[in-house]
XYZ file of C-alpha atoms in Angstrom:
534
model
C -17.240 35.354 15.102
C -13.266 34.556 15.711
C -10.695 35.521 12.667
C -10.575 31.605 12.928
C -14.057 30.941 12.159
C -14.859 32.374 10.140
C -11.530 32.009 7.216
C -12.971 28.386 8.348
C -16.466 28.975 7.170
C -15.012 30.795 4.056
C -12.699 28.035 3.151
C -15.578 25.621 3.527
C -17.998 27.447 1.787
C -16.628 28.501 -0.574
C -14.308 25.539 -1.966
C -14.617 21.905 0.589
C -18.881 22.577 0.141
C -19.635 22.711 -3.170
C -16.982 20.450 -4.989
C -17.822 17.962 -2.579
C -21.606 18.522 -3.354
C -21.068 19.087 -7.373
C -18.671 15.356 -6.942
C -22.147 13.460 -5.311
C -24.452 15.611 -7.538
C -22.098 13.927 -11.156
C -22.250 10.456 -8.704
C -25.572 10.202 -8.485
C -25.897 11.484 -12.166
C -23.248 8.894 -13.037
C -24.882 5.810 -11.229
C -28.345 6.617 -12.336
C -26.635 6.942 -15.694
C -24.984 3.350 -15.463
C -27.799 1.490 -14.044
C -29.814 2.803 -17.115
C -27.259 0.757 -18.936
C -27.699 -1.960 -17.253
C -30.895 -2.002 -17.417
C -31.122 -1.877 -20.866
C -28.774 -4.593 -21.362
C -29.525 -6.602 -18.703
C -33.356 -6.437 -20.939
C -31.250 -6.963 -24.201
C -29.891 -9.609 -22.487
C -33.594 -11.719 -22.104
C -34.683 -10.734 -25.633
C -32.201 -12.466 -26.892
C -31.748 -14.993 -25.248
C -35.363 -15.309 -25.667
C -34.957 -15.910 -29.489
C -32.120 -18.807 -29.018
C -34.698 -20.347 -26.633
C -36.763 -20.426 -29.307
C -34.778 -20.559 -32.120
C -33.726 -24.163 -30.143
C -38.512 -24.925 -29.865
C -39.070 -24.434 -33.560
C -36.106 -26.328 -34.314
C -37.537 -29.728 -31.988
C -40.751 -28.442 -33.226
C -39.704 -29.516 -37.106
C -38.071 -32.284 -35.968
C -41.277 -33.594 -34.628
C -42.674 -32.694 -37.607
C -40.200 -33.629 -40.172
C -41.581 -37.822 -37.678
C -44.178 -37.424 -38.228
C -43.770 -37.638 -42.430
C -41.227 -40.299 -42.223
C -42.965 -43.217 -44.656
C -42.335 -45.713 -40.785
C -44.596 -43.528 -39.505
C -46.974 -42.963 -42.280
C -46.694 -46.972 -43.012
C -47.738 -47.372 -39.178
C -50.242 -44.511 -39.304
C -51.704 -46.297 -42.840
C -52.514 -49.639 -40.884
C -54.068 -47.571 -37.720
C -56.056 -45.520 -39.930
C -57.259 -49.215 -42.207
C -57.333 -51.535 -39.645
C -59.998 -49.488 -36.087
C -61.249 -52.641 -35.207
C -57.797 -54.652 -34.473
C -58.252 -56.754 -37.433
C -54.643 -56.551 -38.969
C -52.832 -57.314 -35.789
C -49.452 -58.175 -36.886
C -49.278 -56.658 -39.715
C -49.546 -53.406 -37.529
C -46.861 -55.132 -34.841
C -44.761 -55.498 -37.684
C -44.893 -51.773 -39.192
C -44.438 -51.496 -35.384
C -41.461 -52.882 -34.761
C -39.566 -50.594 -37.668
C -41.188 -48.320 -36.998
C -39.852 -48.532 -33.371
C -36.782 -49.468 -34.034
C -36.817 -45.977 -36.762
C -37.305 -43.880 -33.499
C -34.967 -45.876 -31.945
C -31.664 -44.632 -34.553
C -32.797 -40.882 -34.918
C -33.401 -40.692 -30.518
C -29.032 -42.883 -30.220
C -28.774 -39.468 -32.610
C -30.836 -36.838 -31.443
C -31.384 -37.750 -27.915
C -32.937 -34.442 -26.437
C -35.857 -36.557 -28.316
C -36.324 -38.778 -24.817
C -39.410 -40.330 -25.342
C -42.278 -41.232 -28.542
C -45.921 -42.557 -28.620
C -47.939 -43.489 -30.802
C -51.125 -42.778 -30.145
C -54.569 -43.715 -30.778
C -57.308 -41.870 -32.305
C -59.149 -42.168 -27.956
C -55.303 -41.142 -26.286
C -54.336 -44.630 -26.097
C -50.706 -46.085 -25.966
C -49.266 -48.367 -28.873
C -45.881 -48.098 -28.747
C -43.691 -45.872 -26.930
C -40.167 -45.494 -27.729
C -38.006 -44.406 -24.550
C -34.053 -44.046 -24.237
C -33.605 -45.670 -27.533
C -35.308 -48.647 -26.916
C -38.878 -49.441 -27.492
C -41.326 -50.474 -24.211
C -43.141 -53.749 -24.358
C -47.258 -53.529 -24.821
C -47.987 -55.842 -21.869
C -51.752 -53.883 -21.044
C -54.522 -54.596 -22.320
C -58.734 -53.151 -21.993
C -60.899 -51.608 -24.181
C -59.184 -51.227 -27.407
C -58.466 -53.748 -29.927
C -54.579 -53.266 -29.848
C -51.828 -54.173 -26.476
C -51.229 -50.848 -24.944
C -48.014 -49.818 -24.711
C -49.301 -47.981 -21.201
C -52.660 -48.829 -18.815
C -55.242 -47.472 -20.711
C -57.388 -43.778 -19.013
C -60.682 -43.999 -17.680
C -62.066 -41.342 -18.797
C -61.552 -40.330 -22.602
C -61.699 -36.050 -21.590
C -57.630 -36.795 -23.262
C -58.913 -38.094 -26.857
C -61.761 -34.906 -26.824
C -58.778 -32.309 -25.557
C -55.775 -34.500 -28.909
C -59.473 -33.991 -31.468
C -59.262 -30.065 -31.193
C -55.808 -29.473 -32.078
C -55.131 -29.016 -35.596
C -53.715 -31.641 -38.462
C -50.684 -32.037 -39.637
C -49.283 -29.174 -37.145
C -47.169 -29.743 -33.999
C -48.842 -28.849 -31.066
C -48.288 -28.706 -27.198
C -50.927 -30.334 -24.697
C -49.846 -31.722 -20.772
C -50.881 -35.035 -20.861
C -52.569 -36.517 -18.028
C -50.961 -38.602 -15.380
C -51.420 -41.520 -16.710
C -48.694 -41.084 -18.813
C -45.798 -41.377 -16.543
C -43.637 -43.719 -15.996
C -43.630 -43.854 -11.997
C -46.412 -43.742 -8.958
C -46.024 -40.641 -7.339
C -44.188 -38.404 -10.408
C -44.825 -34.451 -11.162
C -44.516 -34.026 -14.697
C -41.629 -32.685 -17.100
C -40.906 -29.269 -17.266
C -41.928 -28.906 -20.289
C -44.787 -30.035 -22.268
C -44.719 -32.986 -24.983
C -44.608 -32.633 -28.613
C -48.032 -33.293 -30.594
C -48.946 -34.141 -34.217
C -52.102 -35.483 -35.068
C -53.199 -37.784 -38.259
C -56.374 -38.199 -39.639
C -57.880 -40.519 -42.383
C -60.375 -38.085 -44.557
C -62.482 -36.851 -40.667
C -61.335 -39.290 -38.615
C -58.792 -39.195 -37.010
C -56.321 -41.964 -36.944
C -54.057 -41.503 -34.294
C -50.737 -38.809 -32.446
C -47.486 -38.656 -32.357
C -46.814 -37.831 -29.033
C -42.739 -36.435 -28.622
C -40.686 -35.345 -24.900
C -38.867 -32.820 -24.830
C -36.216 -33.858 -21.716
C -34.843 -30.063 -22.434
C -31.251 -30.620 -22.205
C -30.297 -28.829 -25.070
C -32.643 -25.635 -23.676
C -30.085 -26.291 -20.350
C -26.965 -26.098 -22.340
C -28.439 -22.369 -23.824
C -29.479 -21.750 -20.327
C -25.890 -22.810 -18.998
C -23.995 -21.894 -21.061
C -25.140 -17.736 -22.032
C -23.251 -14.684 -20.625
C -24.398 -13.967 -17.603
C -24.053 -10.077 -17.891
C -23.410 -8.502 -14.673
C -22.957 -12.257 -12.746
C -27.532 -12.591 -12.610
C -28.420 -15.414 -11.631
C -30.915 -17.334 -14.496
C -34.249 -18.176 -14.161
C -37.095 -19.563 -15.547
C -40.522 -19.729 -14.586
C -43.865 -21.184 -16.017
C -46.999 -19.432 -15.924
C -50.134 -21.187 -16.312
C -52.957 -20.069 -15.317
C -55.063 -22.518 -16.408
C -53.281 -24.774 -14.273
C -52.568 -23.913 -11.219
C -50.251 -27.558 -10.747
C -48.333 -25.389 -13.459
C -48.626 -21.964 -12.640
C -45.962 -20.292 -11.227
C -44.063 -23.508 -10.837
C -39.857 -22.929 -11.444
C -37.943 -24.618 -14.939
C -34.780 -23.142 -13.560
C -33.324 -22.212 -11.537
C -29.680 -20.776 -10.644
C -29.638 -21.520 -6.850
C -30.952 -24.224 -6.478
C -29.404 -26.849 -9.422
C -32.812 -26.641 -10.858
C -32.794 -28.033 -14.609
C -35.713 -29.052 -17.181
C -33.903 -32.358 -17.749
C -34.197 -32.867 -14.317
C -36.663 -35.362 -13.561
C -39.588 -33.903 -12.155
C -40.565 -30.364 -10.885
C -38.761 -28.712 -8.342
C -41.961 -27.412 -5.279
C -40.347 -24.196 -4.924
C -42.617 -20.955 -7.262
C -42.074 -18.196 -8.284
C -44.394 -16.288 -6.446
C -42.728 -16.681 -2.587
C -39.956 -14.768 -4.479
C -39.164 -11.461 -2.376
C -43.133 -12.283 -0.370
C -44.252 -11.985 -4.478
C -42.695 -8.634 -4.808
C -41.802 -10.185 -8.458
C -45.590 -11.977 -9.159
C -46.840 -9.099 -8.657
C -45.251 -6.715 -11.180
C -45.204 -9.707 -13.873
C -49.019 -10.007 -13.733
C -48.395 -6.074 -14.381
C -45.655 -5.615 -17.568
C -44.629 -8.362 -19.455
C -41.396 -7.057 -18.831
C -39.051 -5.104 -16.260
C -37.603 -5.441 -13.323
C -37.996 -4.748 -9.564
C -35.623 -4.404 -6.506
C -36.182 -6.371 -3.361
C -37.139 -4.934 -0.313
C -33.799 -5.934 1.358
C -32.059 -3.214 -1.939
C -29.951 -5.962 -2.031
C -30.722 -7.053 -5.536
C -32.699 -6.584 -8.635
C -34.835 -8.786 -11.124
C -35.266 -7.872 -14.519
C -37.931 -10.435 -16.375
C -39.158 -10.794 -19.679
C -41.930 -12.908 -20.373
C -41.317 -15.178 -23.616
C -44.232 -17.227 -25.140
C -42.656 -20.987 -25.764
C -45.949 -22.256 -26.965
C -48.186 -21.682 -30.278
C -50.934 -23.031 -29.388
C -51.369 -21.946 -25.974
C -51.216 -19.250 -23.201
C -48.701 -20.262 -20.981
C -45.543 -17.924 -20.681
C -42.432 -18.920 -19.002
C -40.837 -16.182 -17.140
C -37.069 -15.439 -17.541
C -35.807 -13.894 -14.573
C -31.648 -12.569 -13.959
C -30.881 -11.868 -10.829
C -28.493 -8.605 -10.311
C -27.054 -8.175 -6.973
C -27.435 -4.590 -6.152
C -24.603 -4.414 -4.271
C -21.830 -5.934 -5.827
C -23.052 -3.544 -8.993
C -23.019 -0.900 -6.653
C -19.251 -1.029 -5.284
C -17.746 1.210 -7.472
C -19.367 4.333 -6.494
C -20.269 2.853 -3.352
C -16.268 3.235 -3.215
C -16.772 6.432 -4.640
C -18.684 8.230 -2.470
C -16.476 6.527 0.744
C -13.433 8.265 -1.762
C -15.741 11.705 -1.176
C -15.831 11.364 3.120
C -12.645 10.056 3.036
C -11.186 13.951 0.676
C -13.914 16.165 2.187
C -13.046 14.819 6.127
C -9.734 15.254 4.461
C -9.986 18.672 3.132
C -12.646 19.458 6.823
C -9.439 19.272 8.228
C -6.560 20.779 5.397
C -9.320 24.642 5.635
C -9.228 24.049 9.808
C -5.345 24.176 9.501
C -5.001 26.967 6.359
C -7.586 28.855 9.298
C -5.792 28.514 11.579
C -2.299 30.200 9.610
C -4.148 31.902 7.450
C -5.606 33.490 10.865
C -2.151 34.136 12.559
C -0.421 35.197 9.440
C -2.720 37.827 9.955
C -3.974 38.198 12.892
C -0.552 37.967 14.754
C 0.289 41.581 12.688
C -3.034 43.714 12.565
C -2.975 42.861 16.605
C 0.355 44.754 15.984
C -1.181 47.369 14.592
C -4.115 47.001 17.197
C -1.874 47.999 19.667
C 0.942 50.525 18.327
C -2.767 52.151 16.837
C -4.225 52.372 20.713
C -0.223 53.841 22.576
C -0.470 56.513 19.286
C -3.591 57.251 20.425
C -2.047 57.342 24.377
C 0.486 60.146 22.764
C 3.562 57.587 22.588
C 5.653 57.877 20.543
C 7.847 54.424 19.517
C 9.084 54.816 15.489
C 7.521 53.200 12.859
C 5.858 49.394 12.911
C 7.896 47.075 10.114
C 5.498 45.960 7.988
C 4.960 41.970 7.154
C 2.256 39.466 7.042
C -0.166 39.267 3.738
C 0.783 42.500 1.283
C -2.909 44.271 2.021
C -2.102 43.958 5.679
C 1.989 45.326 4.768
C -0.097 48.180 2.747
C -2.082 48.681 6.161
C 0.746 49.371 8.473
C 2.563 50.640 5.467
C -0.568 52.906 5.879
C -0.531 53.579 10.036
C 3.233 54.282 9.217
C 2.824 57.195 6.434
C -0.626 58.809 8.786
C 2.349 58.473 11.631
C 4.720 60.588 9.933
C 1.469 63.301 8.727
C 0.614 63.557 12.136
C 4.476 63.792 13.035
C 4.852 66.366 10.789
C 1.919 67.927 11.109
C 2.502 68.324 15.231
C 6.107 69.532 14.393
C 4.213 72.412 12.169
C 1.483 73.462 14.542
C 4.317 73.452 17.733
C 6.123 76.325 14.754
C 3.382 77.852 14.372
C 2.612 77.595 17.759
C 6.107 78.822 19.041
C 5.388 82.111 16.129
C 2.555 83.198 18.038
C 2.913 83.081 21.261
C 6.522 85.563 19.597
C 4.017 87.726 17.734
C 2.233 88.072 20.874
C 5.138 89.056 22.921
C 6.068 91.712 20.264
C 2.935 93.007 19.947
C 2.958 93.040 23.782
C 6.700 94.925 23.760
C 5.061 96.943 21.578
C 2.709 98.009 23.654
C 5.035 98.447 26.066
C 7.368 100.503 24.060
C 4.998 102.774 22.861
C 3.815 103.862 26.187
C 7.973 103.646 27.368
C 8.035 106.628 24.361
C 5.102 108.157 24.699
C 6.613 109.074 27.826
C 9.624 109.053 27.521
C 8.860 111.077 24.729
C 7.824 114.443 26.495
C 10.877 114.892 28.771
C 12.801 115.308 26.046
C 10.963 117.540 24.629
C 11.630 119.634 27.255
C 14.876 118.557 27.741
C 15.575 120.364 23.851
C 13.679 123.160 25.006
C 15.264 124.473 27.971
C 18.330 123.440 26.132
C 17.189 125.873 23.909
C 16.722 128.457 26.290
C 19.911 128.237 28.427
C 21.232 128.469 24.820
C 20.138 131.835 24.448
C 20.866 133.016 28.080
C 24.692 132.338 27.346
C 27.322 135.073 27.230
C 29.082 135.142 23.276
C 31.951 133.978 25.016
C 30.873 130.371 26.845
C 31.994 128.389 23.697
C 32.120 125.676 26.095
C 28.830 125.986 27.120
C 26.941 126.153 23.871
C 29.336 123.450 22.702
C 27.638 120.583 25.953
C 24.623 122.267 24.500
C 24.873 121.206 20.986
C 26.005 118.297 22.541
C 23.305 117.503 24.282
C 20.257 118.685 21.614
C 22.227 116.507 19.543
C 22.292 113.674 21.235
C 18.065 114.041 23.467
C 17.887 114.816 19.289
C 18.866 111.078 18.535
C 16.326 109.477 21.533
C 14.175 111.196 20.012
C 14.239 109.763 17.044
C 14.613 106.484 18.494
C 11.499 106.799 20.047
C 9.782 108.123 17.207
C 11.115 104.209 15.402
C 10.311 102.795 17.906
C 6.870 103.823 18.155
C 6.107 103.664 14.027
C 7.192 100.276 14.557
C 5.408 99.257 17.659
C 2.011 100.866 15.423
C 3.223 99.196 12.230
C 2.471 102.466 10.491
C 3.265 102.657 6.310
C 6.607 103.022 5.391
C 7.198 105.861 4.532
C 9.683 106.089 1.104
C 12.125 109.315 0.434
C 15.285 109.101 -0.624
C 18.751 110.454 1.556
C 21.927 109.519 2.200
C 23.564 106.379 2.360
C 27.251 107.542 4.445
C 25.659 108.991 7.691
C 22.818 106.488 7.709
C 26.159 103.588 8.440
C 27.641 106.040 10.197
C 25.049 106.826 12.379
C 24.357 102.914 12.175
C 27.239 101.713 12.955
C 27.574 104.357 16.167
C 24.159 103.041 17.613
C 26.067 99.696 18.435
C 29.779 100.002 18.454
C 29.620 100.063 22.248
C 27.644 97.375 22.689
C 30.073 95.599 19.878
C 33.501 97.214 21.714
C 31.889 95.386 25.406
C 32.204 92.096 23.874
C 35.989 92.456 21.932
C 34.227 93.639 18.147
C 35.750 96.467 17.142
C 33.563 98.308 14.003
C 34.689 99.863 10.690
C 33.335 101.758 8.755
C 34.518 101.900 4.671
C 32.111 103.230 2.786
C 33.718 104.512 -0.369
C 31.225 107.279 -2.773
C 29.093 109.259 -2.117
C 25.340 107.478 -2.385
C 21.199 107.446 -2.163
C 18.816 105.272 -2.125
C 15.198 105.761 -0.946
C 13.621 103.937 1.967
C 12.065 105.038 5.645
C 14.436 106.000 7.478
C 13.197 106.004 10.946
C 12.157 101.889 10.258
C 15.532 101.332 8.837
């Protein structure tokens, strides 16, 4: 592996990779916490919205209950209860007029209750006030009183209304004949009905239609948490016509106060995924199959006497909510790419700063191995490489000193070997010379014995010959002793004669070279040593 690649991998694995993983993990953790907070806030907002709707519906119920106890209403119901056969029709009409005027004035003040009906015990409409105006009674039937709307053919409504609790506001769905226009579907809200009892018999009913304008105002003005889109649908398993219909929807511009239902149903939302989730839990959240939206829902029961609920839904754009984290991840990717490029540049620069001096050092080592000596190498590069270069210089210097000492030792060994050889040669030569010198001394002694007494000159010459022979013998003996490395024989001797003899040995050589030797010796003295080896 090249050094640049190794440095890049070190930097990338040691810094970029763990930091990127750490930031991504932190981002994912933050996003999960963020979504948990979003879930909590949205569910809280739905709960608050349900509470607002409940307060408004409670107010509407209390208003209807109060109207049922109004004097004009009680007077009208009293005549109706006392004259089921229709004998007091004129009095009922007079009291109906007063009741209608009262209801018209009330609608002018509180238009959210758009329609009031007073029903007979059989469920036929005897009096109707809509839009602050009384509708005329123009229809005839088996009822003893004229009717505002056509008479109901099946008697099922009367039986169903008869089971409602007295003096309590209940909500029911009136049959199709209650609708003012043919072909119009049922309104968004059920009608509030209060039964009137006269002993054990039902005298009649007050039915009030809530248009839902106040509910629309609440839904229109409620803050959209995270820019969610609100939707309200009715869940009514007992009535397939109403089950799942949308009552309010931001996306479609649908409101409670619209004249009729939209044909859209919550079952069609995201291929029924939301509807299936609602069947299992009363509140929760689902994500669309394409992942674009997340729908939060809560089930709310608006009618105390009905197992009918409203599904309150808010849809959030997941892309908009996740946009900050998407930008963070994109930024992380850009930073990771920049860090990757920077790692490559650092690896290249680091490799150059390291490999260049290392390559020079490697070349110098190879040259040193070949015996080339180029002097010290200048340290450069990182501190470790400089230390390596300095160590190489110290090693080279130490090796050069060792080589010089080795050469000197080899030279000394050669000289010692030469001296040993010379000593052996000198020993042989000295042995050969010593024999003739002994013969010369012996012959000189014999010749001196044979000289006549008057031959003084001859005896002097023989004495000089004998002295030179002895001196030569001493020299030979000294050479032999030096060659054999005989231990010195220490003994006291006179210094002056030894000095004169030594000077005499080199006097002729010095004279040949123009050097004059003079001996200056003062008092006599002795020294201890081996005179022959000195």
